[in-house]
PDB file of C-alpha atoms in Angstrom:
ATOM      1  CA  UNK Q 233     -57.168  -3.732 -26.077  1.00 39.00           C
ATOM      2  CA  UNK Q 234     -58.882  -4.843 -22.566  1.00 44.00           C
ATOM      3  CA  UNK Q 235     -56.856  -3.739 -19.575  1.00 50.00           C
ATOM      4  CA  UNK Q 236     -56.387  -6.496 -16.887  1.00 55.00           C
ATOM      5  CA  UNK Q 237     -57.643  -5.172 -13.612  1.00 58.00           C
ATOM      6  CA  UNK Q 238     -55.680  -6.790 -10.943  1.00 59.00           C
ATOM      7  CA  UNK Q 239     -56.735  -6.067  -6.715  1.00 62.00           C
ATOM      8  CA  UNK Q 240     -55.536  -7.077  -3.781  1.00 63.00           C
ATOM      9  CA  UNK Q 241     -58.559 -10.133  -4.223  1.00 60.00           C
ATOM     10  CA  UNK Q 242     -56.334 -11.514  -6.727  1.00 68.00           C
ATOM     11  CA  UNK Q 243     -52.866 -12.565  -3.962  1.00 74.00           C
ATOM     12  CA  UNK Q 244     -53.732 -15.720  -3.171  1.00 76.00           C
ATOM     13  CA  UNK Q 245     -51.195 -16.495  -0.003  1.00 82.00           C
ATOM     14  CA  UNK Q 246     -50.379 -20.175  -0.660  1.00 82.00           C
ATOM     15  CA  UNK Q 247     -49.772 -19.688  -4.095  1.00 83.00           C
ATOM     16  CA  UNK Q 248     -47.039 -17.623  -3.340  1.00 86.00           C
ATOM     17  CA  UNK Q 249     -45.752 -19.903  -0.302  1.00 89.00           C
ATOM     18  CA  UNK Q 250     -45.564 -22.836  -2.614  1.00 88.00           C
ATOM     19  CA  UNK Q 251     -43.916 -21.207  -6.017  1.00 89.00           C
ATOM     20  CA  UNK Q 252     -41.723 -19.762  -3.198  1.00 91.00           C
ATOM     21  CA  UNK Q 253     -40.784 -23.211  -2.000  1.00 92.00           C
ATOM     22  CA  UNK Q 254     -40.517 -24.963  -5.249  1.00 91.00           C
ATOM     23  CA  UNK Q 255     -38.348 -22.345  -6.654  1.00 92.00           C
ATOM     24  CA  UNK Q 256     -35.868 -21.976  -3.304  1.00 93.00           C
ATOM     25  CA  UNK Q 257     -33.430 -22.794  -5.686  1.00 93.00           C
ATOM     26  CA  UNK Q 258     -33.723 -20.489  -7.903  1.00 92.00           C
ATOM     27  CA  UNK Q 259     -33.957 -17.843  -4.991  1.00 94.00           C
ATOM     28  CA  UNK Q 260     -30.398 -19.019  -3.682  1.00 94.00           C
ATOM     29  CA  UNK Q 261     -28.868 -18.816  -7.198  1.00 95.00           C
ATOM     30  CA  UNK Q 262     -29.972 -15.300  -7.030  1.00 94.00           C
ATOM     31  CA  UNK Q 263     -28.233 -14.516  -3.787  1.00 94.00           C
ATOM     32  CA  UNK Q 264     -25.195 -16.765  -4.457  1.00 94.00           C
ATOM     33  CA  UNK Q 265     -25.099 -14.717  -8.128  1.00 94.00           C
ATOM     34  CA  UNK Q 266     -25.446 -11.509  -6.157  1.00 95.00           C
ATOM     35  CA  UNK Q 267     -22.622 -12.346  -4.078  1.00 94.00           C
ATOM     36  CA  UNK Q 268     -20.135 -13.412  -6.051  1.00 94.00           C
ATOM     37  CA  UNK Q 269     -20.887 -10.160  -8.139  1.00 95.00           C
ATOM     38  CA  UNK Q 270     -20.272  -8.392  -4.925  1.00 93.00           C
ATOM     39  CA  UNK Q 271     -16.736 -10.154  -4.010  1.00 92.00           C
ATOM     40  CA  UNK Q 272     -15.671  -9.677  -7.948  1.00 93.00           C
ATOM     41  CA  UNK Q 273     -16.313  -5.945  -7.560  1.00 93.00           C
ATOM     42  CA  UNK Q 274     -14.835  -5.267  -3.924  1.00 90.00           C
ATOM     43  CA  UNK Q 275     -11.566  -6.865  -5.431  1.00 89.00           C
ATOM     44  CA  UNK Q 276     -11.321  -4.990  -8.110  1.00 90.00           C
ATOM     45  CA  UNK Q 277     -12.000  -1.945  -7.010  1.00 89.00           C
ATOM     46  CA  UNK Q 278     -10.664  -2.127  -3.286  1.00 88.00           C
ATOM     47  CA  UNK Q 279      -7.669   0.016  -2.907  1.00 88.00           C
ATOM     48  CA  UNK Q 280      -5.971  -0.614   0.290  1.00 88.00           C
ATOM     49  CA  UNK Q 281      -4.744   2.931   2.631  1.00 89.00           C
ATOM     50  CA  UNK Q 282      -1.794   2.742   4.851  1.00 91.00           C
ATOM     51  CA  UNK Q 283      -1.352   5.565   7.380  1.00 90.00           C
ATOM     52  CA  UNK Q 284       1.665   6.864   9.508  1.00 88.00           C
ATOM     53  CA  UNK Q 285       0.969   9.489  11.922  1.00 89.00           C
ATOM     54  CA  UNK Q 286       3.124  11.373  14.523  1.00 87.00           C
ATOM     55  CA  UNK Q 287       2.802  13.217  17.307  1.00 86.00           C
ATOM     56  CA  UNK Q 288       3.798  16.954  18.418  1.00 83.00           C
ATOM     57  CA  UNK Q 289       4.305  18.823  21.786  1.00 83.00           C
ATOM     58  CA  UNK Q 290       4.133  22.882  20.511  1.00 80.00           C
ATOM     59  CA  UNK Q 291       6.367  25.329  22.459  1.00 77.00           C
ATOM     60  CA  UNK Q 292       8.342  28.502  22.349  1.00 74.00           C
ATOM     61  CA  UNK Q 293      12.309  28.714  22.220  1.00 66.00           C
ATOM     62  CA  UNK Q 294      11.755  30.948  24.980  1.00 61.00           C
ATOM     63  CA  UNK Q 295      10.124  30.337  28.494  1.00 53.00           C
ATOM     64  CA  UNK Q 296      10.234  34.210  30.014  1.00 50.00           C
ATOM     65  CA  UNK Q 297       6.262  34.548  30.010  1.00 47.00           C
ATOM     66  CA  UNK Q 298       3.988  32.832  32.344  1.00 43.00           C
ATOM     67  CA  UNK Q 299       2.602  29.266  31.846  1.00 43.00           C
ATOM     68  CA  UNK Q 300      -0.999  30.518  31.950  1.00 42.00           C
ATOM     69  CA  UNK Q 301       0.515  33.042  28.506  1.00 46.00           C
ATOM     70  CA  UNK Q 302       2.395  30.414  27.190  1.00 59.00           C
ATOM     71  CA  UNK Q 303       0.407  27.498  27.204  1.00 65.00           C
ATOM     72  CA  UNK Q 304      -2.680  29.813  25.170  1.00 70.00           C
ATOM     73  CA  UNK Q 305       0.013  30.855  22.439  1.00 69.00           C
ATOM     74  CA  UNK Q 306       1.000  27.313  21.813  1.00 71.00           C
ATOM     75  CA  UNK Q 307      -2.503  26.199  21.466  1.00 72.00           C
ATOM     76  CA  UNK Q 308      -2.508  29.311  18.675  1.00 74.00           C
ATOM     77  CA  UNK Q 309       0.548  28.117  17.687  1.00 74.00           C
ATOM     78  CA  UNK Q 310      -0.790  24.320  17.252  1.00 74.00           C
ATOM     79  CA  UNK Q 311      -4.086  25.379  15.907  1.00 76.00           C
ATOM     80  CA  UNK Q 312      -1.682  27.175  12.880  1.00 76.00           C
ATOM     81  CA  UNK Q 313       0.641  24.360  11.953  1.00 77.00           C
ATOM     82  CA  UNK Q 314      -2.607  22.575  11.088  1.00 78.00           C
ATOM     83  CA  UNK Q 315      -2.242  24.483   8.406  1.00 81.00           C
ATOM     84  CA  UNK Q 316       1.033  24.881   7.657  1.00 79.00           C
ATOM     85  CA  UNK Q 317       1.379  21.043   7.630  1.00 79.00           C
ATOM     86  CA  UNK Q 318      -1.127  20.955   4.935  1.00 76.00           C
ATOM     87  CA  UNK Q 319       0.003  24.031   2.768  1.00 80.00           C
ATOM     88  CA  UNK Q 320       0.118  23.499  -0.668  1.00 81.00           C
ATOM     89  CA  UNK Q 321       3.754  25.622  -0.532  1.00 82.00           C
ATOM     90  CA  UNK Q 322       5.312  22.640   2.245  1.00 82.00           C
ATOM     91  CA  UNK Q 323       3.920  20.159  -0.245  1.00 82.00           C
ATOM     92  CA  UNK Q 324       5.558  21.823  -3.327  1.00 83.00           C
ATOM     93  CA  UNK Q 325       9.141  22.482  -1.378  1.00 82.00           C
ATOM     94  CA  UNK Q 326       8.800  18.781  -0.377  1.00 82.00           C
ATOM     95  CA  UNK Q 327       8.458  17.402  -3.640  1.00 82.00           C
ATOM     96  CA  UNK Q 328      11.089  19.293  -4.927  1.00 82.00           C
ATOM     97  CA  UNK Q 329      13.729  18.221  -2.402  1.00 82.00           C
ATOM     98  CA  UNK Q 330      12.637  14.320  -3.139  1.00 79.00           C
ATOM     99  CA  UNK Q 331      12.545  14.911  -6.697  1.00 80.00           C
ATOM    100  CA  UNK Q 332       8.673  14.053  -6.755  1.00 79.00           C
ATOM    101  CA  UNK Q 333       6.351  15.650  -9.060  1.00 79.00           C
ATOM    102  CA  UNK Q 334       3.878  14.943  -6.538  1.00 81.00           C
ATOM    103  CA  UNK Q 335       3.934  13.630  -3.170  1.00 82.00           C
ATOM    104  CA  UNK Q 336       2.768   9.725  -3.007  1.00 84.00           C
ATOM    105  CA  UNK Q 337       0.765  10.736  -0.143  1.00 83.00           C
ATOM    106  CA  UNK Q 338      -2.805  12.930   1.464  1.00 87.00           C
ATOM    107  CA  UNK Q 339      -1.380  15.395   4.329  1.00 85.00           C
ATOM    108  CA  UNK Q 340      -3.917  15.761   7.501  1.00 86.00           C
ATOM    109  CA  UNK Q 341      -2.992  17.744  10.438  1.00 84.00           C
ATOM    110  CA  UNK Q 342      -5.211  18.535  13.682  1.00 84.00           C
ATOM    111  CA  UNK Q 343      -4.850  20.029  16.646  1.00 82.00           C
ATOM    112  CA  UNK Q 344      -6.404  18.104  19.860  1.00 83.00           C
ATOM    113  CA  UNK Q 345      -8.282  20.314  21.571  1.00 82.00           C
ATOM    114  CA  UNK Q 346      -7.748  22.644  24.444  1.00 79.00           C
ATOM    115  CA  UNK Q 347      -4.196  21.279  24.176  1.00 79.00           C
ATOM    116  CA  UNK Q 348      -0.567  22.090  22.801  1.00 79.00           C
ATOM    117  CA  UNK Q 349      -0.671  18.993  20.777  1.00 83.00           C
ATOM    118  CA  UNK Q 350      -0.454  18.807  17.343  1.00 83.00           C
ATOM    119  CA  UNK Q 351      -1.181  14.967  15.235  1.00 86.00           C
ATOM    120  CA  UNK Q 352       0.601  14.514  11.445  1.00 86.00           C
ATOM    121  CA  UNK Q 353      -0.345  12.014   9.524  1.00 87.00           C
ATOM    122  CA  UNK Q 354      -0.117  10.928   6.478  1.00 89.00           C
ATOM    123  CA  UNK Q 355      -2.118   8.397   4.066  1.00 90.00           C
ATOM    124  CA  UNK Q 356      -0.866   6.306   1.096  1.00 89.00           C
ATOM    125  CA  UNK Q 357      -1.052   3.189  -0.913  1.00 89.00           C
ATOM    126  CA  UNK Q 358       1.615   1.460   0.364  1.00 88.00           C
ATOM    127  CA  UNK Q 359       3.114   1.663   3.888  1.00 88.00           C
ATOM    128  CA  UNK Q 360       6.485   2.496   2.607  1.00 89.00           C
ATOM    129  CA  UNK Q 361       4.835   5.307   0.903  1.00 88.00           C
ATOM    130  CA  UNK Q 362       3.383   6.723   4.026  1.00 88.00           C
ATOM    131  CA  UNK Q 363       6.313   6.631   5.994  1.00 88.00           C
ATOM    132  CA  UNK Q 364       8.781   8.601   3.110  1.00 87.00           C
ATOM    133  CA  UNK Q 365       6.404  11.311   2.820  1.00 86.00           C
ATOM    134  CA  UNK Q 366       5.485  11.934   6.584  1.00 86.00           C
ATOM    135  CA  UNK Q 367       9.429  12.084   7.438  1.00 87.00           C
ATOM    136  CA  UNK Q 368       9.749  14.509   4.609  1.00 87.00           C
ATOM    137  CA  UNK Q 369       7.465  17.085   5.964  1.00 84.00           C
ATOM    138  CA  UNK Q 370       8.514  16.586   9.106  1.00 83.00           C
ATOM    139  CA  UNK Q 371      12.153  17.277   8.143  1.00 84.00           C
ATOM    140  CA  UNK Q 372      10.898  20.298   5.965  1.00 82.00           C
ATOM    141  CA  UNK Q 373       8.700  21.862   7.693  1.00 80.00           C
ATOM    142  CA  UNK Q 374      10.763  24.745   9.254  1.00 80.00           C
ATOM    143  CA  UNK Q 375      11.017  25.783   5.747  1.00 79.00           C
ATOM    144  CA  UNK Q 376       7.525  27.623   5.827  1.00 79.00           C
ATOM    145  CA  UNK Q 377       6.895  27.616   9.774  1.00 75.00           C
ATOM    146  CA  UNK Q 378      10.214  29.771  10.131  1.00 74.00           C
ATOM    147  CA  UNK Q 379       8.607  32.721   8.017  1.00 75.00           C
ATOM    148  CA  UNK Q 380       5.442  32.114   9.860  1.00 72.00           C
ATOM    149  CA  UNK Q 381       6.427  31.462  13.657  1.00 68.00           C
ATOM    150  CA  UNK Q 382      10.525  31.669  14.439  1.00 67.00           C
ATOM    151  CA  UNK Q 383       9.374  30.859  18.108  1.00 69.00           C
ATOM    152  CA  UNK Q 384       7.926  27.970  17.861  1.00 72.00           C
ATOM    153  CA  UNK Q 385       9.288  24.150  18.715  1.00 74.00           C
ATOM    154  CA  UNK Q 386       7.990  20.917  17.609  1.00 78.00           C
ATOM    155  CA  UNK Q 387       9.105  18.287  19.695  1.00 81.00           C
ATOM    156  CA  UNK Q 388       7.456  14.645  19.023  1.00 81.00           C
ATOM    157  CA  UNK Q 389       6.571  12.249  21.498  1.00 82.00           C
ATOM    158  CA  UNK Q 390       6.320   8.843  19.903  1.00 79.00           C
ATOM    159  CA  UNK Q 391       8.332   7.625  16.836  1.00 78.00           C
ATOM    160  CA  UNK Q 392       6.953   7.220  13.223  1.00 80.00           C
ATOM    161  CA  UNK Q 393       6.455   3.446  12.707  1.00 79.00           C
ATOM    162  CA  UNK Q 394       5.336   2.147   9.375  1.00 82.00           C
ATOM    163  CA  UNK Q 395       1.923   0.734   9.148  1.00 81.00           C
ATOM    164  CA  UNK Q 396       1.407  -2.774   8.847  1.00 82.00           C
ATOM    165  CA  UNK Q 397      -1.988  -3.517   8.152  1.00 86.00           C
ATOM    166  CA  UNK Q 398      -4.173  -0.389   6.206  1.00 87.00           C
ATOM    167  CA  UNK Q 399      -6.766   1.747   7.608  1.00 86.00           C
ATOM    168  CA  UNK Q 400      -9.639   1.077   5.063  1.00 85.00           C
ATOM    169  CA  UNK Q 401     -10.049  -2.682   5.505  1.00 84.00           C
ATOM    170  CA  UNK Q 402     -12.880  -4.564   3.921  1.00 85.00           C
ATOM    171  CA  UNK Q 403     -15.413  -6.744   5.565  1.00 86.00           C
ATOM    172  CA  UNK Q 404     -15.796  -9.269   2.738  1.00 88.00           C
ATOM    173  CA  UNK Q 405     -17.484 -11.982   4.667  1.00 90.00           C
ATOM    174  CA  UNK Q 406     -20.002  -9.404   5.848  1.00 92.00           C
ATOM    175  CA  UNK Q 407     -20.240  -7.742   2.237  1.00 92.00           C
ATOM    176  CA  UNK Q 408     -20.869 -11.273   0.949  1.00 93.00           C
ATOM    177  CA  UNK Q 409     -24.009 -12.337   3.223  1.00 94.00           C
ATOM    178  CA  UNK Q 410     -25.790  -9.036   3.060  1.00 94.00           C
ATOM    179  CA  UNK Q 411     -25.457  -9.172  -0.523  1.00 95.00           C
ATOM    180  CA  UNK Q 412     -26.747 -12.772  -0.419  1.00 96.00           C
ATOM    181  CA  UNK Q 413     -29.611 -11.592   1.350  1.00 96.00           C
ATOM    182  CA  UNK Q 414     -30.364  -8.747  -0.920  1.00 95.00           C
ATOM    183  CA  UNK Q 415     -29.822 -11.147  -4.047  1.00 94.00           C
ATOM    184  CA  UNK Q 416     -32.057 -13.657  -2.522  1.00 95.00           C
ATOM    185  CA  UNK Q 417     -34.666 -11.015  -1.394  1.00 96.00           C
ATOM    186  CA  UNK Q 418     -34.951  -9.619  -5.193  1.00 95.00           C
ATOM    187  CA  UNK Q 419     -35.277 -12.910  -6.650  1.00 94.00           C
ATOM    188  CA  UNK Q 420     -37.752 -13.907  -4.420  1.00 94.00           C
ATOM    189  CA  UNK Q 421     -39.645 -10.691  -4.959  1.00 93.00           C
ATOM    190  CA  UNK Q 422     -39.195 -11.987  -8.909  1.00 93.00           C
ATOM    191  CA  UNK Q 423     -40.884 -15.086  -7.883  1.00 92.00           C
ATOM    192  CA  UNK Q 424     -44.059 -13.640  -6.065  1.00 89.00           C
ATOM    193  CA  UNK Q 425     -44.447 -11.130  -9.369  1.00 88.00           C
ATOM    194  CA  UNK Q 426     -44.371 -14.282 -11.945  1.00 88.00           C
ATOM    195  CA  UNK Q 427     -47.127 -15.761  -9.414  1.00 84.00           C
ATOM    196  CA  UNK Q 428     -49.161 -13.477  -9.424  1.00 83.00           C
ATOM    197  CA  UNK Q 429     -49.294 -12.002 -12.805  1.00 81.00           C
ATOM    198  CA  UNK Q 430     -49.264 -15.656 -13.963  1.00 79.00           C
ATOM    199  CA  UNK Q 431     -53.010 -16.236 -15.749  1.00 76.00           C
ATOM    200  CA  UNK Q 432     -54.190 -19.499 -13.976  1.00 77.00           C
ATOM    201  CA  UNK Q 433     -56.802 -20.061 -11.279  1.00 76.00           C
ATOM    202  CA  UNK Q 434     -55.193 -20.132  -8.138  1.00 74.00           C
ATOM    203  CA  UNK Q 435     -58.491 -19.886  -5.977  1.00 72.00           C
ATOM    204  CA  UNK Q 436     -62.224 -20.413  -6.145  1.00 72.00           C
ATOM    205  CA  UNK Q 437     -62.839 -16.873  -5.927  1.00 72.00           C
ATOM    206  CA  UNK Q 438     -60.811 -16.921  -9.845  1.00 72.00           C
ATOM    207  CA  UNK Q 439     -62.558 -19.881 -11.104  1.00 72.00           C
ATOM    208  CA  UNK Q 440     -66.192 -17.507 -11.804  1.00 70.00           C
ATOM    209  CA  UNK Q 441     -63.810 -14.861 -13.872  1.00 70.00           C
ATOM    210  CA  UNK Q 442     -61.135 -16.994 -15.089  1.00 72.00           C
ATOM    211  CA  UNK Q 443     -62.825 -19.944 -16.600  1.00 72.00           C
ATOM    212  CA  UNK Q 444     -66.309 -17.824 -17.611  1.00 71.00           C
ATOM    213  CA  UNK Q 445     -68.654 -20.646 -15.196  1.00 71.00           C
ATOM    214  CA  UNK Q 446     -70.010 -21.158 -11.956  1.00 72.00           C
ATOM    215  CA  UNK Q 447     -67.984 -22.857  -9.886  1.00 72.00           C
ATOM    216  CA  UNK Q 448     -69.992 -26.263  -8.388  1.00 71.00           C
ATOM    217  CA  UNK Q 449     -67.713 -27.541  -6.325  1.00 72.00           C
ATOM    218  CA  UNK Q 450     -64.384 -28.009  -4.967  1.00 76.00           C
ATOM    219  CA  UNK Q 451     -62.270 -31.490  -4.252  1.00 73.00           C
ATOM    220  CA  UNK Q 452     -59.001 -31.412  -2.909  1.00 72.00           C
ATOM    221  CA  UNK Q 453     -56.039 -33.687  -4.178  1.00 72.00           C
ATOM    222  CA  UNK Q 454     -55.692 -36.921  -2.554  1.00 70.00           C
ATOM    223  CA  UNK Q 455     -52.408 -38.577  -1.782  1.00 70.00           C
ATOM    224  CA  UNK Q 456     -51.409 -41.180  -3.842  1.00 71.00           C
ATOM    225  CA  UNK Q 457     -49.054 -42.718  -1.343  1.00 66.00           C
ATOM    226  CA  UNK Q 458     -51.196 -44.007   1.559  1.00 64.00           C
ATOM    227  CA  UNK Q 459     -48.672 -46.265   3.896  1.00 66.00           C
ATOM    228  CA  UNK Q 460     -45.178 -46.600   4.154  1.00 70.00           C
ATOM    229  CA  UNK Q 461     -45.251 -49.324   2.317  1.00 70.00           C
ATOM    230  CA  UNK Q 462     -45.881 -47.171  -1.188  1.00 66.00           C
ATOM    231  CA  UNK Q 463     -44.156 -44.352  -0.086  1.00 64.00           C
ATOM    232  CA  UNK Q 464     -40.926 -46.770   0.166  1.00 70.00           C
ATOM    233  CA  UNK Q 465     -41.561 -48.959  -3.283  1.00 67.00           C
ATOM    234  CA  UNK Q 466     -42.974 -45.609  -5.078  1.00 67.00           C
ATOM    235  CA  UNK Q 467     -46.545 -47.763  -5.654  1.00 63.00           C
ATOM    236  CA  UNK Q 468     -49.188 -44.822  -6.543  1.00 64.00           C
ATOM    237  CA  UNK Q 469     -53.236 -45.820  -5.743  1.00 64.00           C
ATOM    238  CA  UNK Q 470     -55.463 -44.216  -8.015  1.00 65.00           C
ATOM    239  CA  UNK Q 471     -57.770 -42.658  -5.541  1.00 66.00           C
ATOM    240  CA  UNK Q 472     -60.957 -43.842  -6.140  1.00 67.00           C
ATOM    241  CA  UNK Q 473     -63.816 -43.217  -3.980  1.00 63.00           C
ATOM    242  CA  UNK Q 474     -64.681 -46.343  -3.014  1.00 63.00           C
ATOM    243  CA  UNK Q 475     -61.106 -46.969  -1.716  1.00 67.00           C
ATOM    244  CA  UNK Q 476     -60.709 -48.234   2.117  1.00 65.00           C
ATOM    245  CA  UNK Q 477     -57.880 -45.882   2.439  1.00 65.00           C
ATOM    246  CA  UNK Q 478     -59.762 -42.616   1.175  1.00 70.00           C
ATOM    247  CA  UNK Q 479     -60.362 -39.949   3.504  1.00 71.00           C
ATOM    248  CA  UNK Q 480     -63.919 -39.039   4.248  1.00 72.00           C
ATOM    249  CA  UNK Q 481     -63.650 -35.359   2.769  1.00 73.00           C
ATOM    250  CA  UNK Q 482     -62.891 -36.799  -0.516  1.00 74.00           C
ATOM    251  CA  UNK Q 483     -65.409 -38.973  -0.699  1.00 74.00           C
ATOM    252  CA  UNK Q 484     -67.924 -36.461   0.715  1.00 77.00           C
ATOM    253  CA  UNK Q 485     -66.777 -33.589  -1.967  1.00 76.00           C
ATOM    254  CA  UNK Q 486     -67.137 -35.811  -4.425  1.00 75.00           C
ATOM    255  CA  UNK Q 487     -70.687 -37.299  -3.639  1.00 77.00           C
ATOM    256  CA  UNK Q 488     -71.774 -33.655  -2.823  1.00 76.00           C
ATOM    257  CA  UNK Q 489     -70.189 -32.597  -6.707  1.00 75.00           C
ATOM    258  CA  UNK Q 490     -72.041 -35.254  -8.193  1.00 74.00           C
ATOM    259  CA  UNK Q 491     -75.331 -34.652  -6.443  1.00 76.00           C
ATOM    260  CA  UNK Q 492     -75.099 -30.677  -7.939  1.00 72.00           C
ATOM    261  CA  UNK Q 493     -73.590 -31.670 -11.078  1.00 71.00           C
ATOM    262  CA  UNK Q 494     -77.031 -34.162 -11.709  1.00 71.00           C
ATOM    263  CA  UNK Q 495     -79.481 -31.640 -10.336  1.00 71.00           C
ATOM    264  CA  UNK Q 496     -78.048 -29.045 -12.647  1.00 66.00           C
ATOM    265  CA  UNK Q 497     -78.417 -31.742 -15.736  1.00 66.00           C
ATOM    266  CA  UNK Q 498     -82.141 -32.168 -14.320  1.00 61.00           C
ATOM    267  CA  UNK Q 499     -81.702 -35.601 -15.232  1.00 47.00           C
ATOM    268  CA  UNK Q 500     -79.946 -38.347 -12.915  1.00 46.00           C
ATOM    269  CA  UNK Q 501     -79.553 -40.396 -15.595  1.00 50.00           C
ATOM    270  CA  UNK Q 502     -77.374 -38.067 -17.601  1.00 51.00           C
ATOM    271  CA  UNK Q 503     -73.509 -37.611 -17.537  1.00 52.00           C
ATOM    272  CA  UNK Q 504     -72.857 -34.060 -16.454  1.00 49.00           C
ATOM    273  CA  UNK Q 505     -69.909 -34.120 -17.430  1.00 50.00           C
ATOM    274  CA  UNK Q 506     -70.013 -33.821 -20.869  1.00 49.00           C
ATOM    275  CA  UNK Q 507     -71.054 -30.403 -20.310  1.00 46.00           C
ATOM    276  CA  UNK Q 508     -68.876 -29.612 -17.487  1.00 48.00           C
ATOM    277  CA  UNK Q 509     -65.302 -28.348 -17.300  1.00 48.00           C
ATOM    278  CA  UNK Q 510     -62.821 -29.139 -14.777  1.00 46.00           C
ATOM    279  CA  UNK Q 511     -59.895 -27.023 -13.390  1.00 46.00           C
ATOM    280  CA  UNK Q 512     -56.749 -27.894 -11.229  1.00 48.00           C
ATOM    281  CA  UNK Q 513     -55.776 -25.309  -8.804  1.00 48.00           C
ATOM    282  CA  UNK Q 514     -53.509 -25.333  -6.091  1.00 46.00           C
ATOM    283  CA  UNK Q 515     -54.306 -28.846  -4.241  1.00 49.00           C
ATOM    284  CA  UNK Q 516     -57.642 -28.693  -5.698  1.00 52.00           C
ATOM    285  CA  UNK Q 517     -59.849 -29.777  -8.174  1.00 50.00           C
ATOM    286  CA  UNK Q 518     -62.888 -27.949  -9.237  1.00 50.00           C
ATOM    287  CA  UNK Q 519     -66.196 -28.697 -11.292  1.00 49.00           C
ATOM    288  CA  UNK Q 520     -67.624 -25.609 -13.403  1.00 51.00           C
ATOM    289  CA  UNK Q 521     -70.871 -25.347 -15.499  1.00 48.00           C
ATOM    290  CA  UNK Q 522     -70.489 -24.150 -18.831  1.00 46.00           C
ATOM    291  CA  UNK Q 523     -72.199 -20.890 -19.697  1.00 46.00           C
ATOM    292  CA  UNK Q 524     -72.601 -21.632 -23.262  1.00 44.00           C
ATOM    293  CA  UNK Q 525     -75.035 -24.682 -21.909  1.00 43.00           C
ATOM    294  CA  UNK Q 526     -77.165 -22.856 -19.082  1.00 42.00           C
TER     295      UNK Q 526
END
């Protein structure tokens, strides 16, 4: 089999501007398709995250050393309940006291830095969640710090308040245009492919290769609707060349087609036609020679 050699010759830009144009709706049912795809999945899949967090001041029982020595070990000190706040052994103590196999909740802990401060926090499906489990460690939590550091104080600053609105929201609107745009983009892309892969003559340069002729000549289309008058009533006028209302390229294209299509006959008096071949192109019409009668 004969491979098709396609090059960059072969893109013909109007083409592609009018299949684009006459198939805008199919490129919006692309993007609307895309879209709704999009807003099916992210509600489906979109698990919402509530979060409770506190906030601790780290000390020592006792305040005999100076604030210089003190304020360093309670940085140490906040920089190790980080971890002790997210031990697996606080976790499994925890559970047990609730009765939970499992605690309905992800533990974080960090330290702020160069500071005594320590943030707990706690993430969860549900608010109510959240807020259980983050007042369980914090009532628990001398159960493995007291082994660790007996010193040590926790003393929060701001009270746990149950979240009302969760921390991994969802732009749908926004989720929704891009993937309009994206759905839209690939089905235009679809469009320009079928165009151009699509085996008619879309310019004179295709006519020689396409239709196996030389290519004599090249009328545009003429517009049927000439006033407002037949544009309003719909009345089409077949556009002849000896029409008032045709434009001066047609009839110049066409007296200049059939002055090459006699000369090739050699005789005037004969209808060239009858071995000639039209084509219709984009806007055009064009007048080819048949090989098989050179």
């Amino acid at each position: 089999m004969m491979e098709k050699e396609f090059s960059i010759e072969d893109i013909d830009i109007y083409t592609l501007l009018r299949d684009i144009l006459l198939n805008l709706w199919t490129i919006a049912l692309g993007g609307a398709g895309v879209a709704m795809l999009a807003s099916f999945y992210v509600r489906y899949t979109y698990v919402p995250e509530y979060r409770s967090q506190v906030t601790f001041v780290v000390s020592t029982k006792d305040a005999t050393s100076s604030m210089y020595a003190n304020l360093s070990t309670t940085i140490e000190m906040a920089n190790i309940f980080t971890q002790i706040m997210d031990s697996d052994i606080l976790k499994e103590k925890a559970s047990q006291i609730a009765g939970y196999e499992e605690l309905p909740g992800k533990i974080d802990a960090y330290a702020i830095p160069e500071t005594n401060l320590l943030v707990v926090g706690v993430t969860a499906k549900s608010p109510e969640d959240a807020f259980k489990t983050l007042k369980l460690i914090i009532e628990n939590y001398r159960l493995v710090s007291d082994y660790i550091y007996g010193n040590a104080h926790l003393e929060d600053i701001e009270d746990i308040e149950m979240s009302d609105w969760p921390v991994n929201s969802v732009d749908e609107p926004r989720i929704r245009k891009l993937s309009f745009l994206a759905g839209a983009f690939l089905s235009a892309c679809a469009v320009c492919a079928l165009s151009f892969f699509r085996d008619t003559v879309k310019n004179e340069k295709q006519a020689n290769s396409k239709l196996h002729a030389k290519l004599l000549s090249t009328i545009r289309h003429e517009r049927k609707y000439k006033t407002l008058r037949q544009v309003l009533k719909r009345a089409k006028r077949t556009p002849l060349v000896i029409d008032m209302f045709a434009s001066i390229d047609y009839i110049c294209s066409y007296k200049k087609l059939y002055r090459l299509a006699a000369a090739w006959c050699g005789v005037r008096r004969r209808n060239p036609c009858k071995h000639s071949r039209f084509f219709n192109t984009c806007g055009k019409t064009g007048l080819c020679k048949s090989k098989r009668n050179q």
